[in-house]
PDB file of C-alpha atoms in Angstrom:
ATOM      1  CA  MET G   1       0.000   0.000   0.000  1.00 61.00           C
ATOM      2  CA  SER G   2       1.424   3.383  -0.941  1.00 77.00           C
ATOM      3  CA  ARG G   3       0.111   6.809  -0.078  1.00 84.00           C
ATOM      4  CA  GLN G   4      -0.764   9.262  -2.787  1.00 85.00           C
ATOM      5  CA  ARG G   5       2.131  11.366  -4.008  1.00 88.00           C
ATOM      6  CA  PRO G   6       1.851  14.912  -2.584  1.00 88.00           C
ATOM      7  CA  GLU G   7       1.060  17.693  -5.025  1.00 87.00           C
ATOM      8  CA  PRO G   8       3.972  19.901  -6.115  1.00 87.00           C
ATOM      9  CA  MET G   9       4.383  22.909  -3.795  1.00 87.00           C
ATOM     10  CA  GLN G  10       3.736  25.475  -6.552  1.00 90.00           C
ATOM     11  CA  VAL G  11       0.384  23.891  -7.375  1.00 88.00           C
ATOM     12  CA  VAL G  12      -0.701  24.020  -3.739  1.00 89.00           C
ATOM     13  CA  LYS G  13       0.475  27.608  -3.227  1.00 91.00           C
ATOM     14  CA  GLN G  14      -0.959  28.841  -6.493  1.00 90.00           C
ATOM     15  CA  ARG G  15      -4.383  27.389  -5.705  1.00 91.00           C
ATOM     16  CA  ARG G  16      -4.524  28.780  -2.156  1.00 92.00           C
ATOM     17  CA  ASP G  17      -3.210  32.219  -3.058  1.00 92.00           C
ATOM     18  CA  ALA G  18      -5.549  32.516  -6.050  1.00 91.00           C
ATOM     19  CA  ALA G  19      -8.549  31.639  -3.871  1.00 92.00           C
ATOM     20  CA  LEU G  20      -7.545  34.120  -1.163  1.00 94.00           C
ATOM     21  CA  ASN G  21      -6.880  36.865  -3.718  1.00 93.00           C
ATOM     22  CA  ALA G  22     -10.254  36.333  -5.354  1.00 92.00           C
ATOM     23  CA  LEU G  23     -11.948  36.559  -1.972  1.00 92.00           C
ATOM     24  CA  VAL G  24     -10.148  39.761  -0.959  1.00 93.00           C
ATOM     25  CA  GLU G  25      -9.886  41.542  -4.333  1.00 91.00           C
ATOM     26  CA  GLY G  26     -13.548  40.923  -5.084  1.00 89.00           C
ATOM     27  CA  VAL G  27     -14.724  43.258  -2.311  1.00 92.00           C
ATOM     28  CA  PRO G  28     -14.445  46.971  -3.230  1.00 94.00           C
ATOM     29  CA  TYR G  29     -14.508  48.168   0.398  1.00 96.00           C
ATOM     30  CA  ILE G  30     -11.483  46.006   1.329  1.00 96.00           C
ATOM     31  CA  ARG G  31      -9.525  47.611  -1.528  1.00 94.00           C
ATOM     32  CA  PHE G  32     -10.761  51.088  -0.524  1.00 95.00           C
ATOM     33  CA  LEU G  33      -9.358  50.662   2.995  1.00 96.00           C
ATOM     34  CA  GLY G  34      -6.089  49.188   1.698  1.00 95.00           C
ATOM     35  CA  ILE G  35      -6.408  45.882   3.543  1.00 97.00           C
ATOM     36  CA  GLU G  36      -4.345  42.875   2.448  1.00 97.00           C
ATOM     37  CA  PHE G  37      -3.898  39.380   3.838  1.00 97.00           C
ATOM     38  CA  ASP G  38      -0.731  37.488   4.561  1.00 96.00           C
ATOM     39  CA  ARG G  39      -1.121  33.705   4.450  1.00 95.00           C
ATOM     40  CA  ARG G  40       0.987  31.071   6.188  1.00 95.00           C
ATOM     41  CA  GLY G  41      -0.643  27.709   5.546  1.00 90.00           C
ATOM     42  CA  ASP G  42      -4.227  28.254   6.597  1.00 91.00           C
ATOM     43  CA  GLU G  43      -3.348  31.075   9.040  1.00 95.00           C
ATOM     44  CA  LEU G  44      -4.248  34.583   7.904  1.00 97.00           C
ATOM     45  CA  THR G  45      -3.013  37.945   9.145  1.00 98.00           C
ATOM     46  CA  GLY G  46      -4.844  41.087   8.073  1.00 98.00           C
ATOM     47  CA  LEU G  47      -2.656  44.035   7.112  1.00 98.00           C
ATOM     48  CA  LEU G  48      -4.053  47.563   7.154  1.00 97.00           C
ATOM     49  CA  ASN G  49      -1.773  49.727   5.003  1.00 97.00           C
ATOM     50  CA  PHE G  50      -1.826  53.154   6.577  1.00 97.00           C
ATOM     51  CA  ASN G  51      -2.809  56.201   4.556  1.00 95.00           C
ATOM     52  CA  ASP G  52      -3.874  59.720   5.577  1.00 94.00           C
ATOM     53  CA  THR G  53      -7.561  59.228   4.737  1.00 94.00           C
ATOM     54  CA  GLN G  54      -7.776  56.796   7.683  1.00 95.00           C
ATOM     55  CA  ILE G  55      -7.202  59.575  10.235  1.00 95.00           C
ATOM     56  CA  GLY G  56     -10.068  60.181  12.660  1.00 92.00           C
ATOM     57  CA  ASN G  57      -8.437  62.698  14.972  1.00 88.00           C
ATOM     58  CA  PRO G  58      -6.089  65.043  13.096  1.00 87.00           C
ATOM     59  CA  PHE G  59      -4.810  66.643  16.321  1.00 86.00           C
ATOM     60  CA  LEU G  60      -3.255  63.515  17.866  1.00 87.00           C
ATOM     61  CA  PRO G  61      -3.196  62.157  15.066  1.00 92.00           C
ATOM     62  CA  ALA G  62      -4.964  58.781  15.410  1.00 94.00           C
ATOM     63  CA  ILE G  63      -6.665  56.234  13.148  1.00 96.00           C
ATOM     64  CA  HIS G  64     -10.468  56.642  12.969  1.00 95.00           C
ATOM     65  CA  GLY G  65     -12.363  54.263  15.268  1.00 95.00           C
ATOM     66  CA  GLY G  66     -14.530  53.342  12.295  1.00 95.00           C
ATOM     67  CA  VAL G  67     -11.462  52.290  10.293  1.00 96.00           C
ATOM     68  CA  THR G  68     -10.299  50.130  13.206  1.00 97.00           C
ATOM     69  CA  ALA G  69     -13.780  48.573  13.507  1.00 97.00           C
ATOM     70  CA  ALA G  70     -13.938  47.963   9.748  1.00 97.00           C
ATOM     71  CA  PHE G  71     -10.438  46.426   9.709  1.00 97.00           C
ATOM     72  CA  LEU G  72     -11.407  44.042  12.543  1.00 98.00           C
ATOM     73  CA  GLU G  73     -14.697  43.166  10.844  1.00 97.00           C
ATOM     74  CA  VAL G  74     -13.052  42.540   7.462  1.00 97.00           C
ATOM     75  CA  THR G  75     -10.388  40.344   9.103  1.00 98.00           C
ATOM     76  CA  SER G  76     -13.120  38.398  10.933  1.00 97.00           C
ATOM     77  CA  ILE G  77     -15.223  37.805   7.815  1.00 96.00           C
ATOM     78  CA  ILE G  78     -12.284  36.821   5.617  1.00 96.00           C
ATOM     79  CA  THR G  79     -10.815  34.502   8.279  1.00 97.00           C
ATOM     80  CA  LEU G  80     -14.222  32.896   8.872  1.00 97.00           C
ATOM     81  CA  SER G  81     -14.881  32.512   5.133  1.00 95.00           C
ATOM     82  CA  TRP G  82     -11.397  31.135   4.607  1.00 95.00           C
ATOM     83  CA  SER G  83     -11.878  28.514   7.330  1.00 95.00           C
ATOM     84  CA  PHE G  84     -15.119  27.156   5.913  1.00 93.00           C
ATOM     85  CA  LEU G  85     -14.038  27.376   2.264  1.00 93.00           C
ATOM     86  CA  TRP G  86     -10.666  25.713   2.908  1.00 93.00           C
ATOM     87  CA  PRO G  87     -11.830  22.058   2.605  1.00 92.00           C
ATOM     88  CA  ASP G  88     -13.588  22.782  -0.703  1.00 91.00           C
ATOM     89  CA  ILE G  89     -10.622  24.747  -2.051  1.00 90.00           C
ATOM     90  CA  GLU G  90      -8.291  21.867  -1.151  1.00 89.00           C
ATOM     91  CA  SER G  91     -10.569  19.152  -2.538  1.00 90.00           C
ATOM     92  CA  GLY G  92     -11.225  21.044  -5.745  1.00 87.00           C
ATOM     93  CA  ALA G  93     -14.982  21.254  -5.051  1.00 90.00           C
ATOM     94  CA  ILE G  94     -14.591  25.018  -5.478  1.00 88.00           C
ATOM     95  CA  ASP G  95     -13.319  26.088  -8.876  1.00 88.00           C
ATOM     96  CA  VAL G  96     -10.672  28.653  -7.995  1.00 87.00           C
ATOM     97  CA  GLU G  97     -10.495  29.989 -11.556  1.00 88.00           C
ATOM     98  CA  GLN G  98     -14.215  30.634 -11.489  1.00 88.00           C
ATOM     99  CA  MET G  99     -13.749  32.478  -8.178  1.00 87.00           C
ATOM    100  CA  ALA G 100     -11.000  34.586  -9.707  1.00 86.00           C
ATOM    101  CA  ARG G 101     -13.414  35.593 -12.504  1.00 86.00           C
ATOM    102  CA  GLY G 102     -15.628  37.142  -9.847  1.00 81.00           C
ATOM    103  CA  ASP G 103     -17.998  34.304  -9.077  1.00 84.00           C
ATOM    104  CA  LEU G 104     -17.522  34.393  -5.316  1.00 86.00           C
ATOM    105  CA  PRO G 105     -19.195  32.026  -2.879  1.00 88.00           C
ATOM    106  CA  ASN G 106     -21.737  33.600  -0.524  1.00 89.00           C
ATOM    107  CA  LEU G 107     -20.056  35.177   2.490  1.00 91.00           C
ATOM    108  CA  PRO G 108     -21.125  35.221   6.145  1.00 94.00           C
ATOM    109  CA  LYS G 109     -23.258  38.180   7.253  1.00 94.00           C
ATOM    110  CA  THR G 110     -22.502  40.160  10.402  1.00 96.00           C
ATOM    111  CA  ILE G 111     -25.185  39.932  13.089  1.00 97.00           C
ATOM    112  CA  ASP G 112     -23.388  41.995  15.710  1.00 97.00           C
ATOM    113  CA  PHE G 113     -19.886  43.293  16.274  1.00 98.00           C
ATOM    114  CA  THR G 114     -18.430  44.695  19.505  1.00 98.00           C
ATOM    115  CA  VAL G 115     -15.151  46.592  19.433  1.00 98.00           C
ATOM    116  CA  ASP G 116     -13.025  47.222  22.511  1.00 98.00           C
ATOM    117  CA  TYR G 117     -10.691  50.169  21.866  1.00 97.00           C
ATOM    118  CA  LEU G 118      -7.627  49.661  24.059  1.00 97.00           C
ATOM    119  CA  ARG G 119      -5.346  52.497  22.940  1.00 94.00           C
ATOM    120  CA  SER G 120      -5.393  54.987  20.098  1.00 93.00           C
ATOM    121  CA  GLY G 121      -4.381  53.689  16.688  1.00 95.00           C
ATOM    122  CA  LEU G 122      -1.107  55.341  15.641  1.00 96.00           C
ATOM    123  CA  PRO G 123      -0.691  56.674  12.094  1.00 96.00           C
ATOM    124  CA  ARG G 124       1.111  53.570  10.806  1.00 96.00           C
ATOM    125  CA  ASP G 125       0.327  50.046   9.547  1.00 97.00           C
ATOM    126  CA  ALA G 126      -1.757  47.729  11.702  1.00 98.00           C
ATOM    127  CA  TYR G 127      -2.146  43.945  11.817  1.00 98.00           C
ATOM    128  CA  ALA G 128      -4.997  41.710  12.902  1.00 98.00           C
ATOM    129  CA  ARG G 129      -5.614  38.028  13.472  1.00 98.00           C
ATOM    130  CA  ALA G 130      -9.017  36.434  14.008  1.00 98.00           C
ATOM    131  CA  THR G 131      -9.953  33.152  15.702  1.00 98.00           C
ATOM    132  CA  VAL G 132     -13.159  31.314  14.950  1.00 97.00           C
ATOM    133  CA  SER G 133     -14.379  30.434  18.450  1.00 97.00           C
ATOM    134  CA  ARG G 134     -17.336  28.479  17.190  1.00 96.00           C
ATOM    135  CA  ALA G 135     -18.461  27.686  13.674  1.00 93.00           C
ATOM    136  CA  GLY G 136     -21.915  26.156  13.560  1.00 93.00           C
ATOM    137  CA  ARG G 137     -24.066  25.451  10.531  1.00 92.00           C
ATOM    138  CA  ARG G 138     -26.104  28.613  11.046  1.00 95.00           C
ATOM    139  CA  TYR G 139     -24.068  30.883  13.318  1.00 97.00           C
ATOM    140  CA  ALA G 140     -20.433  31.567  14.064  1.00 97.00           C
ATOM    141  CA  SER G 141     -18.651  33.448  16.831  1.00 98.00           C
ATOM    142  CA  VAL G 142     -15.324  35.107  16.030  1.00 98.00           C
ATOM    143  CA  ARG G 143     -12.687  36.851  18.172  1.00 98.00           C
ATOM    144  CA  VAL G 144     -10.169  39.233  16.625  1.00 98.00           C
ATOM    145  CA  GLU G 145      -7.130  41.161  17.876  1.00 98.00           C
ATOM    146  CA  ALA G 146      -5.277  44.068  16.281  1.00 98.00           C
ATOM    147  CA  TRP G 147      -1.842  45.474  17.029  1.00 98.00           C
ATOM    148  CA  GLN G 148       0.735  47.794  15.535  1.00 97.00           C
ATOM    149  CA  ASP G 149       4.336  47.632  16.716  1.00 95.00           C
ATOM    150  CA  ASN G 150       4.169  44.908  19.345  1.00 96.00           C
ATOM    151  CA  ARG G 151       2.120  41.748  18.997  1.00 96.00           C
ATOM    152  CA  SER G 152       1.477  41.737  22.748  1.00 96.00           C
ATOM    153  CA  LYS G 153       0.287  45.361  22.894  1.00 97.00           C
ATOM    154  CA  LEU G 154      -3.133  45.239  21.266  1.00 98.00           C
ATOM    155  CA  PHE G 155      -4.719  48.546  20.262  1.00 97.00           C
ATOM    156  CA  ALA G 156      -8.142  46.995  19.688  1.00 98.00           C
ATOM    157  CA  GLN G 157      -9.951  43.694  20.013  1.00 98.00           C
ATOM    158  CA  ALA G 158     -13.455  42.623  19.046  1.00 98.00           C
ATOM    159  CA  VAL G 159     -15.971  39.814  19.105  1.00 98.00           C
ATOM    160  CA  GLY G 160     -18.691  39.285  16.549  1.00 98.00           C
ATOM    161  CA  HIS G 161     -21.469  36.926  15.603  1.00 98.00           C
ATOM    162  CA  PHE G 162     -22.109  35.947  12.023  1.00 97.00           C
ATOM    163  CA  ARG G 163     -24.858  34.226  10.088  1.00 96.00           C
ATOM    164  CA  MET G 164     -23.318  31.499   7.949  1.00 96.00           C
ATOM    165  CA  PRO G 165     -24.200  31.302   4.246  1.00 92.00           C
ATOM    166  CA  GLN G 166     -26.655  28.490   3.625  1.00 86.00           C
ATOM    167  CA  PRO G 167     -25.638  25.873   1.030  1.00 77.00           C
ATOM    168  CA  THR G 168     -28.813  25.404  -1.015  1.00 65.00           C
ATOM    169  CA  PRO G 169     -32.222  26.965  -0.589  1.00 61.00           C
ATOM    170  CA  LYS G 170     -34.563  24.342   0.801  1.00 56.00           C
ATOM    171  CA  PRO G 171     -38.290  24.608   1.491  1.00 60.00           C
ATOM    172  CA  GLU G 172     -38.929  26.248   4.856  1.00 61.00           C
ATOM    173  CA  THR G 173     -40.193  23.969   7.568  1.00 60.00           C
ATOM    174  CA  PRO G 174     -42.225  25.232  10.510  1.00 58.00           C
ATOM    175  CA  GLY G 175     -40.119  25.825  13.592  1.00 57.00           C
ATOM    176  CA  ASP G 176     -36.888  25.932  11.595  1.00 54.00           C
TER     177      ASP G 176
ATOM    178  CA  MET T   1     -19.274  81.269  25.333  1.00 43.00           C
ATOM    179  CA  VAL T   2     -18.108  79.002  22.546  1.00 60.00           C
ATOM    180  CA  ASN T   3     -20.880  77.429  20.553  1.00 75.00           C
ATOM    181  CA  LYS T   4     -20.524  73.667  21.187  1.00 74.00           C
ATOM    182  CA  ALA T   5     -22.429  72.680  18.091  1.00 76.00           C
ATOM    183  CA  LYS T   6     -20.217  74.900  15.942  1.00 78.00           C
ATOM    184  CA  VAL T   7     -16.995  73.499  17.424  1.00 78.00           C
ATOM    185  CA  ALA T   8     -18.234  69.924  17.033  1.00 77.00           C
ATOM    186  CA  ARG T   9     -19.274  70.607  13.429  1.00 78.00           C
ATOM    187  CA  GLN T  10     -15.864  72.059  12.563  1.00 81.00           C
ATOM    188  CA  PHE T  11     -14.171  69.117  14.253  1.00 79.00           C
ATOM    189  CA  ILE T  12     -16.247  66.501  12.408  1.00 81.00           C
ATOM    190  CA  GLU T  13     -15.862  68.173   9.036  1.00 81.00           C
ATOM    191  CA  ALA T  14     -12.074  68.289   9.481  1.00 87.00           C
ATOM    192  CA  ILE T  15     -11.786  64.502   9.966  1.00 93.00           C
ATOM    193  CA  PRO T  16      -9.996  63.033   6.940  1.00 95.00           C
ATOM    194  CA  HIS T  17     -11.830  59.713   7.113  1.00 95.00           C
ATOM    195  CA  ALA T  18     -15.237  61.428   7.403  1.00 94.00           C
ATOM    196  CA  ARG T  19     -14.353  63.343   4.220  1.00 93.00           C
ATOM    197  CA  ALA T  20     -13.192  60.173   2.474  1.00 94.00           C
ATOM    198  CA  LEU T  21     -16.612  58.632   3.103  1.00 94.00           C
ATOM    199  CA  GLY T  22     -18.462  61.818   2.098  1.00 93.00           C
ATOM    200  CA  MET T  23     -20.123  62.243   5.519  1.00 93.00           C
ATOM    201  CA  LYS T  24     -22.327  65.305   6.007  1.00 92.00           C
ATOM    202  CA  LEU T  25     -23.310  66.522   9.455  1.00 93.00           C
ATOM    203  CA  THR T  26     -26.900  67.714   9.051  1.00 92.00           C
ATOM    204  CA  GLU T  27     -27.983  68.316  12.654  1.00 92.00           C
ATOM    205  CA  ILE T  28     -26.145  68.809  15.905  1.00 93.00           C
ATOM    206  CA  SER T  29     -27.283  70.138  19.255  1.00 91.00           C
ATOM    207  CA  ASP T  30     -27.197  69.292  22.972  1.00 93.00           C
ATOM    208  CA  GLY T  31     -25.985  65.723  22.741  1.00 94.00           C
ATOM    209  CA  THR T  32     -27.700  64.671  19.518  1.00 96.00           C
ATOM    210  CA  ALA T  33     -26.107  64.468  16.064  1.00 95.00           C
ATOM    211  CA  VAL T  34     -27.298  63.398  12.611  1.00 96.00           C
ATOM    212  CA  ILE T  35     -24.826  62.379   9.906  1.00 96.00           C
ATOM    213  CA  THR T  36     -25.566  61.219   6.359  1.00 95.00           C
ATOM    214  CA  MET T  37     -23.251  59.162   4.163  1.00 96.00           C
ATOM    215  CA  PRO T  38     -24.049  58.865   0.444  1.00 97.00           C
ATOM    216  CA  TYR T  39     -24.009  55.511  -1.333  1.00 97.00           C
ATOM    217  CA  ASP T  40     -20.727  54.870  -3.113  1.00 96.00           C
ATOM    218  CA  LYS T  41     -19.550  51.851  -5.125  1.00 96.00           C
ATOM    219  CA  LYS T  42     -16.206  51.860  -3.312  1.00 96.00           C
ATOM    220  CA  LEU T  43     -18.037  50.995  -0.069  1.00 96.00           C
ATOM    221  CA  ILE T  44     -19.570  47.793  -1.426  1.00 95.00           C
ATOM    222  CA  GLY T  45     -19.053  44.774   0.835  1.00 93.00           C
ATOM    223  CA  ASP T  46     -21.028  42.235  -1.184  1.00 90.00           C
ATOM    224  CA  PRO T  47     -20.234  42.530  -4.905  1.00 89.00           C
ATOM    225  CA  LYS T  48     -23.137  40.211  -5.825  1.00 88.00           C
ATOM    226  CA  THR T  49     -25.803  42.526  -4.397  1.00 91.00           C
ATOM    227  CA  GLY T  50     -24.046  45.915  -4.180  1.00 93.00           C
ATOM    228  CA  VAL T  51     -24.849  46.195  -0.462  1.00 94.00           C
ATOM    229  CA  ILE T  52     -22.379  48.411   1.398  1.00 95.00           C
ATOM    230  CA  HIS T  53     -19.973  46.868   3.905  1.00 95.00           C
ATOM    231  CA  GLY T  54     -20.838  46.802   7.605  1.00 94.00           C
ATOM    232  CA  GLY T  55     -17.493  48.459   8.275  1.00 94.00           C
ATOM    233  CA  ALA T  56     -18.604  51.626   6.478  1.00 95.00           C
ATOM    234  CA  VAL T  57     -21.745  51.668   8.634  1.00 96.00           C
ATOM    235  CA  SER T  58     -19.496  51.306  11.718  1.00 95.00           C
ATOM    236  CA  ALA T  59     -17.466  54.323  10.601  1.00 95.00           C
ATOM    237  CA  VAL T  60     -20.515  56.623  10.329  1.00 96.00           C
ATOM    238  CA  MET T  61     -21.943  55.274  13.592  1.00 97.00           C
ATOM    239  CA  ASP T  62     -18.646  55.920  15.393  1.00 96.00           C
ATOM    240  CA  THR T  63     -18.302  59.443  13.962  1.00 95.00           C
ATOM    241  CA  CYS T  64     -21.919  60.294  14.761  1.00 96.00           C
ATOM    242  CA  CYS T  65     -21.602  59.020  18.348  1.00 96.00           C
ATOM    243  CA  GLY T  66     -18.432  61.079  18.828  1.00 94.00           C
ATOM    244  CA  ALA T  67     -20.187  64.188  17.480  1.00 93.00           C
ATOM    245  CA  ALA T  68     -23.103  63.612  19.855  1.00 95.00           C
ATOM    246  CA  VAL T  69     -20.707  63.442  22.825  1.00 95.00           C
ATOM    247  CA  MET T  70     -18.880  66.629  21.833  1.00 92.00           C
ATOM    248  CA  SER T  71     -22.130  68.530  21.381  1.00 92.00           C
ATOM    249  CA  HIS T  72     -23.364  67.613  24.879  1.00 94.00           C
ATOM    250  CA  PRO T  73     -23.587  70.685  27.154  1.00 93.00           C
ATOM    251  CA  SER T  74     -21.499  68.905  29.835  1.00 92.00           C
ATOM    252  CA  ALA T  75     -18.681  67.806  27.496  1.00 86.00           C
ATOM    253  CA  PRO T  76     -15.561  69.931  28.004  1.00 86.00           C
ATOM    254  CA  GLY T  77     -13.677  68.941  24.827  1.00 87.00           C
ATOM    255  CA  GLY T  78     -12.962  65.988  22.597  1.00 88.00           C
ATOM    256  CA  THR T  79     -13.719  62.292  22.963  1.00 92.00           C
ATOM    257  CA  ALA T  80     -12.431  58.854  22.036  1.00 93.00           C
ATOM    258  CA  THR T  81     -14.304  55.590  21.561  1.00 95.00           C
ATOM    259  CA  MET T  82     -13.814  53.053  24.356  1.00 96.00           C
ATOM    260  CA  ASP T  83     -16.397  50.509  23.294  1.00 97.00           C
ATOM    261  CA  LEU T  84     -18.846  50.309  20.422  1.00 97.00           C
ATOM    262  CA  ARG T  85     -21.314  47.537  19.720  1.00 98.00           C
ATOM    263  CA  ILE T  86     -23.209  47.427  16.458  1.00 97.00           C
ATOM    264  CA  ASP T  87     -26.208  45.232  15.715  1.00 97.00           C
ATOM    265  CA  TYR T  88     -27.008  44.759  12.050  1.00 97.00           C
ATOM    266  CA  MET T  89     -30.746  44.410  11.493  1.00 96.00           C
ATOM    267  CA  ARG T  90     -30.850  44.207   7.720  1.00 95.00           C
ATOM    268  CA  ALA T  91     -28.846  44.971   4.587  1.00 94.00           C
ATOM    269  CA  ALA T  92     -28.963  48.609   3.460  1.00 95.00           C
ATOM    270  CA  HIS T  93     -30.600  49.115   0.043  1.00 96.00           C
ATOM    271  CA  PRO T  94     -27.949  49.574  -2.663  1.00 96.00           C
ATOM    272  CA  GLY T  95     -27.988  53.112  -4.034  1.00 96.00           C
ATOM    273  CA  GLN T  96     -29.446  54.711  -0.916  1.00 97.00           C
ATOM    274  CA  ALA T  97     -27.692  57.033   1.544  1.00 97.00           C
ATOM    275  CA  ILE T  98     -27.255  55.969   5.173  1.00 97.00           C
ATOM    276  CA  THR T  99     -28.437  58.401   7.849  1.00 97.00           C
ATOM    277  CA  THR T 100     -27.350  57.912  11.451  1.00 97.00           C
ATOM    278  CA  THR T 101     -28.781  59.615  14.520  1.00 98.00           C
ATOM    279  CA  ALA T 102     -26.794  59.433  17.764  1.00 98.00           C
ATOM    280  CA  THR T 103     -27.779  60.563  21.240  1.00 98.00           C
ATOM    281  CA  CYS T 104     -25.462  60.990  24.192  1.00 97.00           C
ATOM    282  CA  TYR T 105     -28.012  59.997  26.865  1.00 97.00           C
ATOM    283  CA  HIS T 106     -25.731  60.192  29.890  1.00 97.00           C
ATOM    284  CA  ILE T 107     -22.423  61.840  30.628  1.00 96.00           C
ATOM    285  CA  THR T 108     -20.196  61.884  33.720  1.00 96.00           C
ATOM    286  CA  ARG T 109     -16.843  63.631  34.261  1.00 94.00           C
ATOM    287  CA  ASN T 110     -15.078  60.681  32.655  1.00 95.00           C
ATOM    288  CA  VAL T 111     -17.477  58.691  30.523  1.00 97.00           C
ATOM    289  CA  ALA T 112     -20.189  59.407  27.964  1.00 97.00           C
ATOM    290  CA  PHE T 113     -22.863  56.830  27.043  1.00 98.00           C
ATOM    291  CA  VAL T 114     -24.293  56.905  23.543  1.00 98.00           C
ATOM    292  CA  ARG T 115     -26.978  55.182  21.459  1.00 98.00           C
ATOM    293  CA  ALA T 116     -27.336  55.420  17.694  1.00 98.00           C
ATOM    294  CA  THR T 117     -29.563  54.213  14.867  1.00 98.00           C
ATOM    295  CA  ALA T 118     -28.826  53.979  11.149  1.00 98.00           C
ATOM    296  CA  VAL T 119     -31.498  53.994   8.441  1.00 97.00           C
ATOM    297  CA  ASP T 120     -31.657  54.270   4.657  1.00 96.00           C
ATOM    298  CA  GLU T 121     -34.680  55.683   2.777  1.00 96.00           C
ATOM    299  CA  ASP T 122     -36.893  53.175   4.573  1.00 96.00           C
ATOM    300  CA  THR T 123     -36.717  55.176   7.805  1.00 96.00           C
ATOM    301  CA  ASP T 124     -39.097  52.921   9.751  1.00 96.00           C
ATOM    302  CA  ASN T 125     -36.807  49.886   9.598  1.00 96.00           C
ATOM    303  CA  PRO T 126     -33.331  50.518  11.008  1.00 97.00           C
ATOM    304  CA  VAL T 127     -30.357  49.086   9.122  1.00 97.00           C
ATOM    305  CA  ALA T 128     -28.335  48.966  12.341  1.00 97.00           C
ATOM    306  CA  THR T 129     -28.273  50.174  15.927  1.00 98.00           C
ATOM    307  CA  ALA T 130     -25.262  50.943  18.105  1.00 98.00           C
ATOM    308  CA  THR T 131     -24.428  51.465  21.758  1.00 98.00           C
ATOM    309  CA  GLY T 132     -21.129  52.766  22.975  1.00 97.00           C
ATOM    310  CA  SER T 133     -19.131  54.299  25.759  1.00 97.00           C
ATOM    311  CA  PHE T 134     -16.764  57.165  25.052  1.00 97.00           C
ATOM    312  CA  THR T 135     -14.059  58.953  27.023  1.00 95.00           C
ATOM    313  CA  VAL T 136     -14.592  62.566  28.103  1.00 95.00           C
ATOM    314  CA  GLU T 137     -11.466  64.598  27.310  1.00 90.00           C
ATOM    315  CA  THR T 138     -10.771  68.066  28.633  1.00 86.00           C
ATOM    316  CA  LYS T 139      -9.026  69.074  25.396  1.00 78.00           C
ATOM    317  CA  PHE T 140      -9.414  68.237  21.706  1.00 74.00           C
TER     318      PHE T 140
END
């Protein structure tokens, strides 16, 4: 008995990066804010590229609380989407080329999002990493942390609940 | 005496991110503020439907809550967000502006408590609601 020969590294990387790019590049608001994602295996880190339009208090100056909230929310949604799409991307059930042409799978919808502002966001790049605390069939709970210079000195953290995209529309049953 | 509403208006209109999103402060007085943000394709969060991203709604909510705090008669200066929770009731209609109304319903020497609601043209059904606590700064 012999195990299947592993795929060449380039094939694996190309597939994963193409899927992630399609997911991120397909959303105009993510591009508008200048958010990118760094991938190491299945782990994602959100990167908020600083620019002057993100300023919320010109006197300090500090990043706008709304930008911070949006960055955390984007990182949560992309990380959550990535975690549930991963098996289908790996198995080939999702056609990555089709995704790249703009045919994106349905994404989770935010139900609520609570941001804890720990210190003011400095006018420089920020990073964020999200953890899916629970992913159910209908709902998911996600935690996310953002930092700038030091990984251990968070400037904001958040928790959010999301409604998961439903696979196929089925007839509604009472009490569902 | 300095006119609080005027100071708050000038402050809000000078915020680079508020300008980038095209926010317009339409009302401000005694702890209540109204801000409108026009629909823009760059704010789309779901390319399939054209619905704007929740993050953009968060940004107007946060700005509007801050404006409400600064316009409160007991607020001595600026403010910063400590905590903001947003509940999303429904998707905003593509093509319609978002209007947020925030009220600073309680303020102490150190903390301001705020509630806000966001609607589109269907003003009877909120798109989102928010609750937050803000710092009370002596300066701007």
